[in-house]
Coordinates of N, CA and C in Angstrom, one line a residue:
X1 N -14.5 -88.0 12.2 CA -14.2 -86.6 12.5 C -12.7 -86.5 12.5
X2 N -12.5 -85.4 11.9 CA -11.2 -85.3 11.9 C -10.3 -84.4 13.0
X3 N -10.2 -84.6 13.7 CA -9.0 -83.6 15.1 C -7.5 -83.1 14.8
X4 N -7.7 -81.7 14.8 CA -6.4 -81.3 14.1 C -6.1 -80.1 15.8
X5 N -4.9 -80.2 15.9 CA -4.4 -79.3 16.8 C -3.7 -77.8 16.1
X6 N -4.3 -76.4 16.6 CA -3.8 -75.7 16.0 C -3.4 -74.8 17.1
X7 N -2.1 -73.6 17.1 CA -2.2 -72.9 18.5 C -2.7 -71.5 17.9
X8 N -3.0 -70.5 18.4 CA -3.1 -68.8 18.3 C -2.4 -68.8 16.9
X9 N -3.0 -68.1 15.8 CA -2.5 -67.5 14.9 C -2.0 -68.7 14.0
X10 N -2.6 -69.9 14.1 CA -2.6 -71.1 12.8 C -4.1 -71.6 12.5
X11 N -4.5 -71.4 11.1 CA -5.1 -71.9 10.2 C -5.4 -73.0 9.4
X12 N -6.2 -73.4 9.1 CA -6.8 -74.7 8.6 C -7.9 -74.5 7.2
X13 N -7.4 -74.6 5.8 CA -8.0 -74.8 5.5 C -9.0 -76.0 4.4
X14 N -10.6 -75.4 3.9 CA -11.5 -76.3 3.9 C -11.3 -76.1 2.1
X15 N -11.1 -76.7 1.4 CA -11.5 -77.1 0.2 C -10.8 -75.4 -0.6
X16 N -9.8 -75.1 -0.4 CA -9.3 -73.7 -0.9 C -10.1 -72.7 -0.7
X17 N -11.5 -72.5 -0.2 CA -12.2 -71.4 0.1 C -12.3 -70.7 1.4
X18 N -12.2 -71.8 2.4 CA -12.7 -71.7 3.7 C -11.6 -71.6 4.7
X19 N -11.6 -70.3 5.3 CA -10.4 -70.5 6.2 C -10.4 -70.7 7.5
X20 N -9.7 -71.2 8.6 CA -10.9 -71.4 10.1 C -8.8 -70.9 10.8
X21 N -9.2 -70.0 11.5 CA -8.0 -68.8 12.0 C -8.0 -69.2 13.7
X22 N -7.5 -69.6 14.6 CA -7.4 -69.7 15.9 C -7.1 -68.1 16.6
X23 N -8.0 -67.6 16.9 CA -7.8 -66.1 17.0 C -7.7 -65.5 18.8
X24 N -7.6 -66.5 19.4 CA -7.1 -66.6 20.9 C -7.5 -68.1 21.7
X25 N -6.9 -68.3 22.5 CA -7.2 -69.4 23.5 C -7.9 -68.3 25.4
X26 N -8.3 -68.9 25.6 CA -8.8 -68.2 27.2 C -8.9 -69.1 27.7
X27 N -8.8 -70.6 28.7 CA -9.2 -70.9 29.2 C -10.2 -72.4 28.4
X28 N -11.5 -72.6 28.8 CA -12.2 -73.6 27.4 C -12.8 -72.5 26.2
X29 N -12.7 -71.6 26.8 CA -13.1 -70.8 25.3 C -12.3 -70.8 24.3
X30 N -12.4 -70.7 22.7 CA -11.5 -70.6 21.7 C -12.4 -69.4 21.0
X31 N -11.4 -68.6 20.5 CA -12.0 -67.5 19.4 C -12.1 -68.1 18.0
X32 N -12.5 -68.6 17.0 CA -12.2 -68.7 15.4 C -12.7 -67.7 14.6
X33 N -11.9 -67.4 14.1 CA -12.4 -66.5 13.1 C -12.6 -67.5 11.2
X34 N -13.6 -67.4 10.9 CA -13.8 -67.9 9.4 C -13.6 -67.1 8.7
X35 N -13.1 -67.4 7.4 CA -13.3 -66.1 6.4 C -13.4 -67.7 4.9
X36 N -14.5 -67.0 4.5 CA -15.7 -68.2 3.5 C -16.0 -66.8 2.5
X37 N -16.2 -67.7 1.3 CA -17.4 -66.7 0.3 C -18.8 -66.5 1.0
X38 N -19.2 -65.3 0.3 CA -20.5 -65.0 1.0 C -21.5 -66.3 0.9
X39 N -21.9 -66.8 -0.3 CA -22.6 -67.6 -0.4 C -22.7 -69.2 0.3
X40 N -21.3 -69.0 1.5 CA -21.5 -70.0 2.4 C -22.2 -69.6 3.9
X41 N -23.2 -70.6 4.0 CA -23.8 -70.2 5.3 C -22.6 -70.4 6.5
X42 N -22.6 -69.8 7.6 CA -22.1 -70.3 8.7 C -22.8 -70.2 9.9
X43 N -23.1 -71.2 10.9 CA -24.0 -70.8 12.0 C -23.3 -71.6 13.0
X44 N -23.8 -71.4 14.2 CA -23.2 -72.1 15.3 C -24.2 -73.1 15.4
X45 N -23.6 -74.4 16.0 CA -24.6 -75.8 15.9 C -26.0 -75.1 16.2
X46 N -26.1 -74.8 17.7 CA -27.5 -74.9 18.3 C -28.1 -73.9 17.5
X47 N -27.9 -72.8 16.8 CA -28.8 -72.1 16.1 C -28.7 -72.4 14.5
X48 N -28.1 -73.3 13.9 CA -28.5 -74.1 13.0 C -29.6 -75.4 13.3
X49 N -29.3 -75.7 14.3 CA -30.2 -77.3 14.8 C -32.2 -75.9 15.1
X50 N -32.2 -74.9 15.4 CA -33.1 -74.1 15.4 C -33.5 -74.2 14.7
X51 N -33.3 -73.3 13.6 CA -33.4 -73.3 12.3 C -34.3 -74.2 11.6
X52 N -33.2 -75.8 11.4 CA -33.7 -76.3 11.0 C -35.4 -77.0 11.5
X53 N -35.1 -77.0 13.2 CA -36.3 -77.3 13.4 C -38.2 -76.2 13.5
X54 N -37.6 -75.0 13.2 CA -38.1 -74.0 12.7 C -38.5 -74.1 11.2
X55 N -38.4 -74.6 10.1 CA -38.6 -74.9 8.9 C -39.1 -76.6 9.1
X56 N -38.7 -77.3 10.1 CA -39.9 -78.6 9.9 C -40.7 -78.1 10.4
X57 N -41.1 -77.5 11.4 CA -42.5 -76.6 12.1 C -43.6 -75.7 10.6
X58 N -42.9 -75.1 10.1 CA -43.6 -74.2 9.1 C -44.4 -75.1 8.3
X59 N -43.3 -76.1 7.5 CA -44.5 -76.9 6.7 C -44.8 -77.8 6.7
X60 N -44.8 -78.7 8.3 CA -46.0 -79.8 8.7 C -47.0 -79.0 9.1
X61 N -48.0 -79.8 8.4 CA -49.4 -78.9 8.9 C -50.2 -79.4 9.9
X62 N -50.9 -78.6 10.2 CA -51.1 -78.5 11.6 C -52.9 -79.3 11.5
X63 N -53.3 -79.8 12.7 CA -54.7 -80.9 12.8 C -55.6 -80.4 12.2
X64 N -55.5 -79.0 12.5 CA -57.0 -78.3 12.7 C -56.8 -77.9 10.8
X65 N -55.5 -78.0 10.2 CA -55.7 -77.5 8.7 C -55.7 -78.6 8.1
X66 N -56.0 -79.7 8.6 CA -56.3 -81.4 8.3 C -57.5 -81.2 8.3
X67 N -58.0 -81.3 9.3 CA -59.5 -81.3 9.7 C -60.2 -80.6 8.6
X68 N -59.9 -79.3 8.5 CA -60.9 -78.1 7.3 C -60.4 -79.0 6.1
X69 N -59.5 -79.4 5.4 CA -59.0 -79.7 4.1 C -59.8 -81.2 4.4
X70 N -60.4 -82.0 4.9 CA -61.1 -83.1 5.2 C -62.6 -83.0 5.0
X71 N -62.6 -82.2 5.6 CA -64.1 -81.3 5.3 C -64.6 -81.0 3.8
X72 N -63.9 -80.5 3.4 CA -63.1 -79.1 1.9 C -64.2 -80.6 1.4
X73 N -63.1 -81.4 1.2 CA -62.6 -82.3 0.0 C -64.1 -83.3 0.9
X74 N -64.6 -83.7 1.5 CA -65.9 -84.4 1.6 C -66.9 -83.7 0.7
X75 N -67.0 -82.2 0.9 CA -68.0 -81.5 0.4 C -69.4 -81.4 1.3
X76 N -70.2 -80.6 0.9 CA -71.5 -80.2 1.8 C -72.4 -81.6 2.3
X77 N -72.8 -81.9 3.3 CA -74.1 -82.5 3.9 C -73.3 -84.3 4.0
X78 N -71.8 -84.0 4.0 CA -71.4 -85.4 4.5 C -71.5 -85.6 5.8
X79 N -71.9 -86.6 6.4 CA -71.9 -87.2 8.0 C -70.9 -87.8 8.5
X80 N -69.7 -87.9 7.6 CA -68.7 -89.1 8.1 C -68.3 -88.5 9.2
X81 N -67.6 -89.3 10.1 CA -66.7 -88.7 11.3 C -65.3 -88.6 11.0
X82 N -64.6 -87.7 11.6 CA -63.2 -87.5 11.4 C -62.5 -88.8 11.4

């Protein structure tokens, strides 16, 4: 990780696109202002760490659509057990 010290009104930037602006100090709060092309996402950790665990939720499937797709694929008048 890289630790850079900036005060009010100094900038940092990421790869010539990305600009990250120190736009007040309060206390442990810090303001940043970014200014990115649209096509970069920006999110705050915990609602990216959401996200992503919101999209592993969607397309692991769930028992009960195991179970019917087990069934599906046995076909009619099988006895096996789950």
């Amino acid at each position: 990780m890289l630790v850079l010290s900036r005060k009010k009104g100094e900038t940092i930037v990421i790869q010539d696109q990305i600009e990250l602006t120190i736009l007040s100090v309060d206390g442990d709060t810090v303001k940043v202002g970014i200014s990115a092309p649209k096509h970069v996402d920006i999110f705050r950790k915990e609602v990216y760490l959401s996200i992503q665990q919101s999209n592993k939720e969607s397309v692991a499937p769930q028992q009960s659509d195991l179970n019917t797709l087990i069934h599906r694929l046995r076909g009619p008048g099988s006895n096996e057990d789950d």
